């Protein structure tokens, strides 16, 4: 929908085809995130974001990461991460450890119980991802989707100092 411009120059509006692509992307991404969230809540008692945090910790050396690094990988604010880690701690899946070299820093550490929960949740989650995405696309479409998403992600994650990124807030 076109809105009146307050500047002398008219915005570069989306074409009908660009609008179709954009709306399809938004629709699919919202449905996909909801689908993944519902599957993990039903089968593992956790939201999708918590699953992603557990996976990242499981893949890290000694199953531990600095909180700031974990926030960066999860693409969330430090405040949101702190809340999520508190919930995961309450479940016994993660514990925090102070950083010896930095009094303000903390590590999130995946516990054995958290690793067990992740191992039990992974097969159902992989099946949901496969059914929702990969089984619907040809190999060529999968490659194109991956290439496109990488281009978009790289464009939205600037490297310059002072960039407004969630994990820096």
Coordinates of N, CA and C in Angstrom, one line a residue:
X1 N 0.8 -1.2 0.0 CA 0.0 0.0 0.0 C 0.9 1.2 0.0
X2 N 0.7 2.1 -0.9 CA 1.5 3.3 -1.0 C 1.0 4.4 -0.1
X3 N 2.0 5.0 0.6 CA 1.7 6.1 1.6 C 2.3 7.4 1.0
X4 N 1.7 8.5 1.5 CA 2.3 9.8 1.0 C 3.7 10.0 1.6
X5 N 4.5 10.5 0.7 CA 5.9 10.7 1.1 C 6.1 12.1 1.7
X6 N 6.8 12.2 2.8 CA 7.1 13.6 3.3 C 8.3 14.3 2.7
X7 N 9.1 13.5 1.9 CA 10.2 14.1 1.2 C 9.8 14.4 -0.2
X8 N 10.6 15.2 -0.9 CA 10.4 15.6 -2.3 C 10.5 14.4 -3.2
X9 N 11.3 13.4 -2.8 CA 11.6 12.2 -3.6 C 10.6 11.1 -3.3
X10 N 10.0 10.5 -4.2 CA 9.1 9.4 -4.0 C 9.9 8.1 -3.7
X11 N 9.4 7.3 -2.7 CA 10.1 6.1 -2.4 C 10.1 5.1 -3.6
X12 N 11.1 4.3 -3.6 CA 11.2 3.2 -4.6 C 10.3 2.1 -4.2
X13 N 9.0 2.1 -4.6 CA 8.0 1.1 -4.2 C 8.3 -0.2 -4.8
X14 N 7.9 -1.3 -4.1 CA 8.0 -2.6 -4.6 C 7.1 -2.8 -5.8
X15 N 7.6 -3.6 -6.7 CA 6.7 -3.9 -7.9 C 5.7 -5.0 -7.4
X16 N 4.7 -5.3 -8.2 CA 3.7 -6.3 -7.8 C 4.4 -7.6 -7.5
X17 N 5.4 -8.0 -8.4 CA 6.1 -9.3 -8.2 C 7.0 -9.2 -6.9
X18 N 7.7 -8.1 -6.7 CA 8.5 -8.0 -5.4 C 7.5 -8.0 -4.2
X19 N 6.4 -7.4 -4.3 CA 5.4 -7.4 -3.2 C 5.0 -8.9 -2.9
X20 N 4.7 -9.6 -4.0 CA 4.3 -11.0 -3.9 C 5.4 -11.8 -3.2
X21 N 6.7 -11.7 -3.6 CA 7.8 -12.4 -3.1 C 7.9 -12.0 -1.6
X22 N 7.9 -10.7 -1.3 CA 8.1 -10.3 0.1 C 7.0 -10.9 1.0
X23 N 5.8 -10.8 0.6 CA 4.7 -11.3 1.4 C 4.7 -12.8 1.6
X24 N 5.1 -13.5 0.5 CA 5.3 -14.9 0.6 C 6.4 -15.3 1.6
X25 N 7.5 -14.6 1.6 CA 8.6 -14.8 2.5 C 8.1 -14.6 4.0
X26 N 7.4 -13.4 4.2 CA 6.9 -13.1 5.6 C 6.0 -14.2 6.0
X27 N 5.0 -14.6 5.2 CA 4.0 -15.6 5.5 C 4.7 -16.9 5.9
X28 N 5.6 -17.4 5.0 CA 6.3 -18.6 5.2 C 7.2 -18.6 6.4
X29 N 7.9 -17.5 6.7 CA 8.8 -17.5 7.8 C 8.0 -17.5 9.1
X30 N 6.9 -16.8 9.2 CA 6.1 -16.8 10.4 C 5.5 -18.2 10.6
X31 N 5.0 -18.8 9.6 CA 4.4 -20.2 9.7 C 5.5 -21.2 10.1
X32 N 6.7 -21.1 9.5 CA 7.7 -22.0 9.8 C 8.2 -21.9 11.3
X33 N 8.4 -20.6 11.7 CA 8.8 -20.5 13.1 C 7.7 -21.0 14.1
X34 N 6.5 -20.7 13.8 CA 5.4 -21.2 14.6 C 5.4 -22.8 14.6
X35 N 5.6 -23.4 13.4 CA 5.6 -24.8 13.3 C 6.7 -25.4 14.1
X36 N 7.9 -24.9 14.0 CA 9.1 -25.4 14.8 C 8.8 -25.2 16.3
X37 N 8.3 -24.1 16.7 CA 8.0 -23.8 18.1 C 7.0 -24.8 18.7
X38 N 5.9 -25.0 17.9 CA 4.9 -25.9 18.4 C 5.4 -27.3 18.5
X39 N 6.2 -27.8 17.5 CA 6.8 -29.1 17.6 C 7.7 -29.3 18.8
X40 N 8.5 -28.4 19.0 CA 9.5 -28.5 20.1 C 8.7 -28.3 21.5
X41 N 7.7 -27.5 21.6 CA 7.0 -27.4 22.8 C 6.3 -28.7 23.1
X42 N 5.6 -29.3 22.1 CA 4.9 -30.5 22.2 C 5.8 -31.7 22.6
X43 N 6.9 -31.8 21.8 CA 7.8 -33.0 22.0 C 8.9 -32.9 23.0
X44 N 9.3 -31.6 23.3 CA 10.5 -31.5 24.2 C 10.2 -30.5 25.3
X45 N 9.1 -29.8 25.4 CA 8.7 -28.9 26.4 C 9.6 -27.6 26.4
X46 N 10.0 -27.2 25.2 CA 10.8 -26.0 25.1 C 10.5 -25.2 23.8
X47 N 10.7 -23.9 23.8 CA 10.5 -23.2 22.6 C 11.7 -23.3 21.7
X48 N 11.5 -23.0 20.4 CA 12.6 -23.1 19.4 C 13.9 -22.4 19.8
X49 N 13.7 -21.2 20.4 CA 14.9 -20.4 20.8 C 15.8 -21.2 21.8
X50 N 15.1 -21.9 22.7 CA 15.9 -22.6 23.7 C 16.6 -23.8 23.1
X51 N 15.9 -24.5 22.2 CA 16.6 -25.6 21.4 C 17.8 -25.1 20.7
X52 N 17.7 -23.9 20.1 CA 18.9 -23.4 19.4 C 20.0 -23.1 20.3
X53 N 19.7 -22.6 21.5 CA 20.8 -22.3 22.5 C 21.4 -23.6 23.0
X54 N 20.6 -24.6 23.2 CA 21.2 -25.9 23.7 C 22.1 -26.5 22.6
X55 N 21.6 -26.4 21.3 CA 22.4 -26.9 20.2 C 23.8 -26.2 20.1
X56 N 23.8 -24.9 20.2 CA 25.0 -24.1 20.1 C 25.9 -24.5 21.3
X57 N 25.4 -24.7 22.5 CA 26.3 -25.1 23.6 C 26.8 -26.5 23.4
X58 N 26.0 -27.4 22.9 CA 26.5 -28.7 22.6 C 27.6 -28.8 21.6
X59 N 27.6 -27.9 20.6 CA 28.6 -27.8 19.6 C 29.8 -27.1 20.0
X60 N 29.8 -26.5 21.1 CA 31.0 -25.7 21.6 C 32.0 -26.5 22.4
X61 N 33.2 -26.1 22.4 CA 34.2 -26.8 23.2 C 33.8 -26.8 24.6
X62 N 33.9 -28.0 25.2 CA 33.6 -28.2 26.6 C 32.1 -27.8 26.9
X63 N 31.3 -27.7 25.9 CA 29.8 -27.4 26.0 C 29.6 -26.1 26.7
X64 N 30.4 -25.1 26.4 CA 30.3 -23.8 27.2 C 30.7 -22.7 26.2
X65 N 30.0 -21.6 26.4 CA 30.3 -20.3 25.7 C 30.1 -19.1 26.6
X66 N 30.8 -18.1 26.3 CA 30.5 -16.8 27.0 C 29.1 -16.4 26.7
X67 N 28.5 -15.8 27.6 CA 27.1 -15.3 27.4 C 27.0 -14.4 26.2
X68 N 27.9 -13.5 26.1 CA 27.9 -12.5 24.9 C 28.0 -13.2 23.6
X69 N 28.9 -14.2 23.6 CA 29.0 -15.0 22.3 C 27.8 -15.8 22.0
X70 N 27.2 -16.4 23.0 CA 25.9 -17.1 22.8 C 24.8 -16.2 22.3
X71 N 24.7 -15.0 22.8 CA 23.7 -14.0 22.4 C 24.0 -13.7 20.9
X72 N 25.2 -13.5 20.5 CA 25.6 -13.3 19.1 C 25.1 -14.4 18.2
X73 N 25.4 -15.6 18.6 CA 25.0 -16.8 17.8 C 23.5 -16.9 17.7
X74 N 22.8 -16.6 18.8 CA 21.4 -16.7 18.8 C 20.7 -15.5 18.1
X75 N 21.4 -14.4 17.9 CA 20.9 -13.2 17.3 C 19.8 -12.6 18.2
X76 N 20.1 -12.6 19.5 CA 19.1 -12.0 20.5 C 19.8 -11.0 21.4
X77 N 19.0 -10.2 22.1 CA 19.6 -9.3 23.0 C 20.2 -10.0 24.2
X78 N 21.1 -9.4 24.9 CA 21.7 -10.0 26.1 C 20.6 -10.2 27.2
X79 N 19.7 -9.3 27.2 CA 18.6 -9.4 28.2 C 17.7 -10.6 27.9
X80 N 17.4 -10.8 26.7 CA 16.6 -12.0 26.3 C 17.3 -13.2 26.6
X81 N 18.6 -13.2 26.3 CA 19.4 -14.4 26.6 C 19.5 -14.7 28.1
X82 N 19.7 -13.7 28.9 CA 19.7 -13.9 30.3 C 18.5 -14.5 30.8
X83 N 17.3 -14.0 30.3 CA 16.0 -14.6 30.7 C 15.9 -16.1 30.3
X84 N 16.4 -16.4 29.1 CA 16.3 -17.8 28.6 C 17.2 -18.7 29.4
X85 N 18.4 -18.2 29.7 CA 19.4 -19.0 30.4 C 18.8 -19.3 31.8
X86 N 18.2 -18.3 32.4 CA 17.6 -18.5 33.8 C 16.5 -19.6 33.7
X87 N 15.7 -19.6 32.7 CA 14.7 -20.7 32.5 C 15.4 -22.1 32.3
X88 N 16.4 -22.1 31.5 CA 17.2 -23.3 31.2 C 17.9 -23.8 32.5
X89 N 18.4 -22.9 33.3 CA 19.0 -23.2 34.6 C 17.9 -23.9 35.5
X90 N 16.8 -23.3 35.6 CA 15.7 -23.8 36.4 C 15.3 -25.2 36.0
X91 N 15.4 -25.5 34.8 CA 15.1 -26.9 34.3 C 16.3 -27.8 34.6
X92 N 17.5 -27.3 34.9 CA 18.7 -28.1 35.1 C 19.4 -28.4 33.9
X93 N 19.1 -27.7 32.8 CA 19.7 -28.0 31.5 C 21.0 -27.2 31.2
X94 N 21.1 -26.1 31.9 CA 22.3 -25.2 31.7 C 22.7 -24.7 33.1
X95 N 23.9 -24.4 33.2 CA 24.4 -23.7 34.4 C 25.3 -22.5 34.0
X96 N 25.3 -21.5 34.9 CA 26.2 -20.4 34.6 C 27.5 -20.6 35.4
X97 N 28.6 -20.1 34.8 CA 29.9 -20.1 35.6 C 30.5 -18.7 35.4
X98 N 31.1 -18.2 36.4 CA 31.8 -16.9 36.3 C 33.1 -17.1 35.5
X99 N 33.5 -16.1 34.9 CA 34.7 -16.0 34.0 C 35.8 -15.6 34.9
X100 N 36.9 -16.4 35.1 CA 38.0 -16.0 35.9 C 38.8 -14.8 35.4
X101 N 38.8 -14.7 34.1 CA 39.6 -13.6 33.5 C 38.9 -12.2 33.4
X102 N 37.5 -12.3 33.6 CA 36.7 -11.1 33.5 C 35.6 -11.2 34.5
X103 N 35.7 -10.4 35.5 CA 34.7 -10.4 36.7 C 33.3 -10.2 36.2
X104 N 33.1 -9.5 35.1 CA 31.7 -9.2 34.6 C 31.2 -10.3 33.7
X105 N 32.1 -11.1 33.2 CA 31.7 -12.1 32.2 C 31.2 -13.4 32.9
X106 N 30.4 -14.1 32.1 CA 29.9 -15.4 32.6 C 29.8 -16.4 31.4
X107 N 29.9 -17.6 31.7 CA 29.8 -18.7 30.7 C 28.4 -19.4 30.9
X108 N 27.8 -19.8 29.8 CA 26.7 -20.7 29.9 C 27.2 -22.1 29.6
X109 N 26.9 -23.1 30.4 CA 27.4 -24.4 30.3 C 26.3 -25.4 30.2
X110 N 26.3 -26.3 29.1 CA 25.3 -27.3 29.0 C 25.5 -28.4 29.9
X111 N 24.6 -28.8 30.7 CA 24.7 -29.9 31.7 C 24.5 -31.2 31.0
X112 N 24.8 -32.3 31.7 CA 24.5 -33.6 31.2 C 23.0 -33.8 31.0
X113 N 22.2 -33.3 31.9 CA 20.7 -33.4 31.8 C 20.3 -32.6 30.5
X114 N 20.9 -31.4 30.3 CA 20.5 -30.6 29.1 C 20.9 -31.4 27.8
X115 N 22.1 -32.0 27.9 CA 22.5 -32.8 26.7 C 21.6 -34.0 26.4
X116 N 21.1 -34.6 27.5 CA 20.1 -35.7 27.3 C 18.8 -35.2 26.7
X117 N 18.4 -34.1 27.2 CA 17.1 -33.5 26.7 C 17.3 -33.2 25.2
X118 N 18.4 -32.6 24.8 CA 18.7 -32.3 23.5 C 18.8 -33.5 22.6
X119 N 19.4 -34.5 23.1 CA 19.5 -35.8 22.3 C 18.1 -36.4 22.0
X120 N 17.3 -36.3 23.0 CA 15.9 -36.8 22.8 C 15.1 -35.9 21.9
X121 N 15.3 -34.6 21.9 CA 14.5 -33.7 21.1 C 15.0 -33.7 19.6
X122 N 16.2 -33.9 19.4 CA 16.8 -33.7 18.1 C 16.1 -34.5 17.0
X123 N 15.8 -35.8 17.1 CA 15.2 -36.6 16.0 C 13.9 -36.0 15.6
X124 N 13.0 -35.6 16.5 CA 11.7 -35.0 16.1 C 11.9 -33.7 15.5
X125 N 12.8 -32.9 16.0 CA 13.1 -31.6 15.4 C 13.6 -31.7 14.0
X126 N 14.6 -32.6 13.8 CA 15.1 -32.8 12.4 C 14.0 -33.3 11.5
X127 N 13.2 -34.1 11.9 CA 12.1 -34.6 11.1 C 11.1 -33.5 10.7
X128 N 10.8 -32.6 11.7 CA 9.9 -31.4 11.4 C 10.6 -30.5 10.4
X129 N 11.9 -30.2 10.5 CA 12.6 -29.4 9.6 C 12.6 -30.0 8.2
X130 N 12.9 -31.3 8.1 CA 12.9 -31.9 6.9 C 11.5 -31.9 6.2
X131 N 10.5 -32.2 6.9 CA 9.1 -32.2 6.4 C 8.7 -30.8 6.0
X132 N 9.0 -29.8 6.7 CA 8.5 -28.5 6.5 C 9.3 -27.8 5.3
X133 N 10.6 -28.1 5.2 CA 11.4 -27.4 4.2 C 12.0 -28.3 3.2
X134 N 12.9 -29.2 3.5 CA 13.7 -29.9 2.5 C 12.9 -30.9 1.7
X135 N 11.9 -31.5 2.2 CA 11.1 -32.5 1.4 C 10.2 -31.8 0.4
X136 N 10.1 -30.5 0.5 CA 9.2 -29.7 -0.4 C 10.0 -29.1 -1.5
X137 N 11.3 -29.1 -1.4 CA 12.2 -28.4 -2.4 C 13.1 -29.4 -3.1
X138 N 13.4 -29.1 -4.4 CA 14.4 -29.9 -5.1 C 15.8 -29.5 -4.6
X139 N 16.8 -30.3 -4.9 CA 18.1 -30.0 -4.5 C 18.6 -28.6 -5.0
X140 N 18.2 -28.3 -6.2 CA 18.5 -27.0 -6.8 C 17.8 -25.9 -6.0
X141 N 16.6 -26.0 -5.7 CA 15.9 -25.0 -4.9 C 16.5 -24.9 -3.5
X142 N 16.9 -26.0 -2.9 CA 17.6 -26.0 -1.6 C 18.8 -25.1 -1.6
X143 N 19.6 -25.4 -2.7 CA 20.9 -24.6 -2.8 C 20.6 -23.1 -3.0
X144 N 19.6 -22.8 -3.9 CA 19.2 -21.4 -4.1 C 18.7 -20.8 -2.8
X145 N 17.9 -21.4 -2.1 CA 17.4 -20.9 -0.8 C 18.6 -20.6 0.1
X146 N 19.5 -21.5 0.2 CA 20.7 -21.3 1.1 C 21.5 -20.1 0.6
X147 N 21.7 -20.0 -0.7 CA 22.5 -18.9 -1.2 C 21.8 -17.6 -0.9
X148 N 20.5 -17.5 -1.2 CA 19.7 -16.3 -1.0 C 19.8 -15.9 0.5
X149 N 19.5 -16.8 1.4 CA 19.5 -16.5 2.8 C 20.8 -16.1 3.3
X150 N 21.9 -16.6 2.8 CA 23.3 -16.2 3.2 C 23.5 -14.8 2.7
X151 N 23.1 -14.4 1.5 CA 23.3 -13.0 1.0 C 22.5 -12.1 1.9
X152 N 21.3 -12.4 2.2 CA 20.4 -11.5 3.1 C 21.1 -11.4 4.4
X153 N 21.5 -12.5 5.0 CA 22.1 -12.4 6.4 C 23.4 -11.6 6.4
X154 N 24.2 -11.8 5.4 CA 25.4 -11.0 5.3 C 25.2 -9.5 5.2
X155 N 24.1 -9.2 4.5 CA 23.8 -7.8 4.3 C 23.2 -7.1 5.5
X156 N 22.6 -7.9 6.4 CA 22.0 -7.4 7.6 C 22.9 -7.5 8.8
X157 N 24.1 -8.1 8.7 CA 25.0 -8.2 9.8 C 26.3 -7.4 9.5
X158 N 26.3 -6.1 9.6 CA 27.4 -5.3 9.3 C 28.6 -5.6 10.3
X159 N 29.8 -5.4 9.8 CA 31.0 -5.6 10.6 C 31.5 -4.4 11.3
X160 N 31.0 -3.2 10.9 CA 31.6 -2.0 11.4 C 31.3 -1.8 12.9
X161 N 32.2 -1.1 13.5 CA 31.9 -0.7 15.0 C 30.7 0.1 15.1
X162 N 30.0 -0.1 16.2 CA 28.8 0.6 16.4 C 27.5 0.2 15.7
X163 N 27.6 -1.0 15.0 CA 26.4 -1.5 14.3 C 25.3 -1.8 15.3
X164 N 24.1 -1.6 14.9 CA 22.9 -1.8 15.8 C 22.5 -3.3 15.6
X165 N 23.1 -4.2 16.4 CA 22.8 -5.6 16.4 C 22.2 -6.0 17.7
X166 N 21.3 -7.0 17.7 CA 20.6 -7.4 19.0 C 21.6 -7.7 20.1
X167 N 22.6 -8.5 19.9 CA 23.5 -9.0 20.9 C 24.4 -7.9 21.5
X168 N 24.4 -6.7 20.8 CA 25.2 -5.6 21.3 C 24.3 -4.7 22.2
X169 N 23.0 -5.0 22.3 CA 22.1 -4.2 23.1 C 21.9 -4.7 24.4

